[in-house]
Amino acid sequence: MNAPRTFAIKSFGCQMNVYDGERMAELLGAEGMTPAAAGADADVVVLNTCHIREKAAEKAYSEVGRLRREDGSRPVIALAGCVAQAEGAEAKRRSKAIDLVVGPQAYHRLPQLLREVEAGGRPVDTDLPPLDKFAALPRRRRAGVSAFLSVQEGCDKFCTYCVVPYTRGAEVSRPLADLLDEAQQLVDGGTRELTLLGQNVNAWADGRETLATLIRRLAALPGLERVRYTTSHPINMADDLIAAHAEVPQLMPYLHLPVQAGSDRILKAMNRHHTASDYLAVIAKVRAANPAIALSGDFIVGFPGETDEDFDATLNLVREIGYAAAFSFKYSARPGTPAATMDGQVPEAIKDERLQRLQALLAEQSRAFNHSKVGATTRILIDRVGRKPGQMIGKSPWLQSVFVETDAGIGDMVDVRMTEALPNSLGGVLCTA
Ligand code: 5AD
Ligand code: SF4
């Protein structure tokens, strides 16, 4: 076999996987490889998988099966991401087509693993060395207007439903100096908005520095207009971070703070370390600091033992908060997690019915939120070209997509008066000075 020249990376799941996918692309680029036009034509295909819910492993294996070319040949296939971590060497037994398996903390060794494949090997690397990969990755060059920056990885919270502590390892924070350096590289490459990523991003710490102080340092970088962060845990929502929402104009008025459920009994069985009223109290403080903040959350319905009363408590909490956006899921038993073997697994039909009711309520709230902005004037960061001639699409501070006719280009910020609320976006007109 000739040394591979082209690659394709397919990322599934969360924003951390998107970030990892970009870093793998930069890494292979630094090896002299180029992105392939079409996935199956690539010499190497990396499947950057997610294991958080339903049938993730099965999906990954069927993707592998689909990578056969018309002439019967196939690319070198690298199984990466959280399924790779969870399955390890088992993946090679389940699919003969997989050439290498690399976990989310080991992908900096991808070039070396590809060389082992060339030499006839089928390597598996699912070590979880904290932070090693960052030092081994190339510098950031071409960056999007809006870019991700991984600041914290892993999880020590062990919610009983969740695979993350097993697939991403222990909670670790990257050092402040490294983050300021990577942020500067991104800003130099054209980034105007940074989204700080971590499975528990608000637990980020470096000595006495907290996420709030990191945000203040980043906000001071000339050229960086906006900072966001996700995903946070309610118990790490510290007062200094809440204060930053009042005091740092670059910190966008948007908070994704998953609560998962509204019943204290279920929250306890989930090992969430907070009650519904703890969560409401945090939200009250955040809203007192910045009344304009938009809230978003994650919800799980049908956790083992969830009764109708428990589910009603979730609906009531949602009514009390009023979310601008939200993600809601049916509970899915993940092999190896404590909840998978708990009594009281909820039948699928009940999960379906509860999810529908919750999603109807959340959709209504997000419609109401979008409608509440009609007539308001706000600044958007243009990040895409629209479909109609002269149309551009930007993001509002509240993460809404806003369509506007303008000569401004990608990366520009313009003032827009929002004139109509569409199902998943807003339409607006340019404000003239
Ligand atoms: N089943 C359903 N949803 C889950 N999540 C995490 N694990 C599971 C699971 N086993 C959801 C949580 C989390 C989001 C990223 O995915 O709501 O916040
Ligand atoms: Fe999963 Fe809980 Fe960790 Fe979030 S905090 S990743 S839900 S274990």
XYZ file of C-alpha atoms and ligand atoms in Angstrom, residues 52 154-165 171 199-200 231-233 258 260 270-272 300, ligand 2:
33
model
C -23.822 9.002 24.783
C -13.537 14.514 31.349
C -15.822 14.131 34.280
C -15.636 13.101 37.945
C -19.316 13.594 38.692
C -20.525 10.118 37.717
C -24.164 10.793 36.966
C -25.556 7.264 37.040
C -26.825 7.344 33.435
C -23.705 8.758 31.793
C -20.773 7.161 29.942
C -18.613 10.282 29.858
C -16.492 9.508 32.939
C -11.926 15.822 34.993
C -17.844 18.310 29.793
C -17.891 20.356 33.025
C -21.573 22.598 29.153
C -21.951 23.565 32.775
C -22.981 21.654 35.879
C -28.643 21.088 32.185
C -31.998 16.634 33.543
C -29.143 10.231 38.928
C -26.446 11.279 41.440
C -26.730 14.882 40.325
C -33.844 13.048 30.299
Fe -22.402 13.024 32.164
Fe -22.948 14.107 34.496
Fe -20.511 14.231 33.580
Fe -22.417 15.661 32.442
S -21.675 15.886 34.506
S -20.907 14.470 31.412
S -24.134 14.335 32.600
S -21.585 12.389 34.154
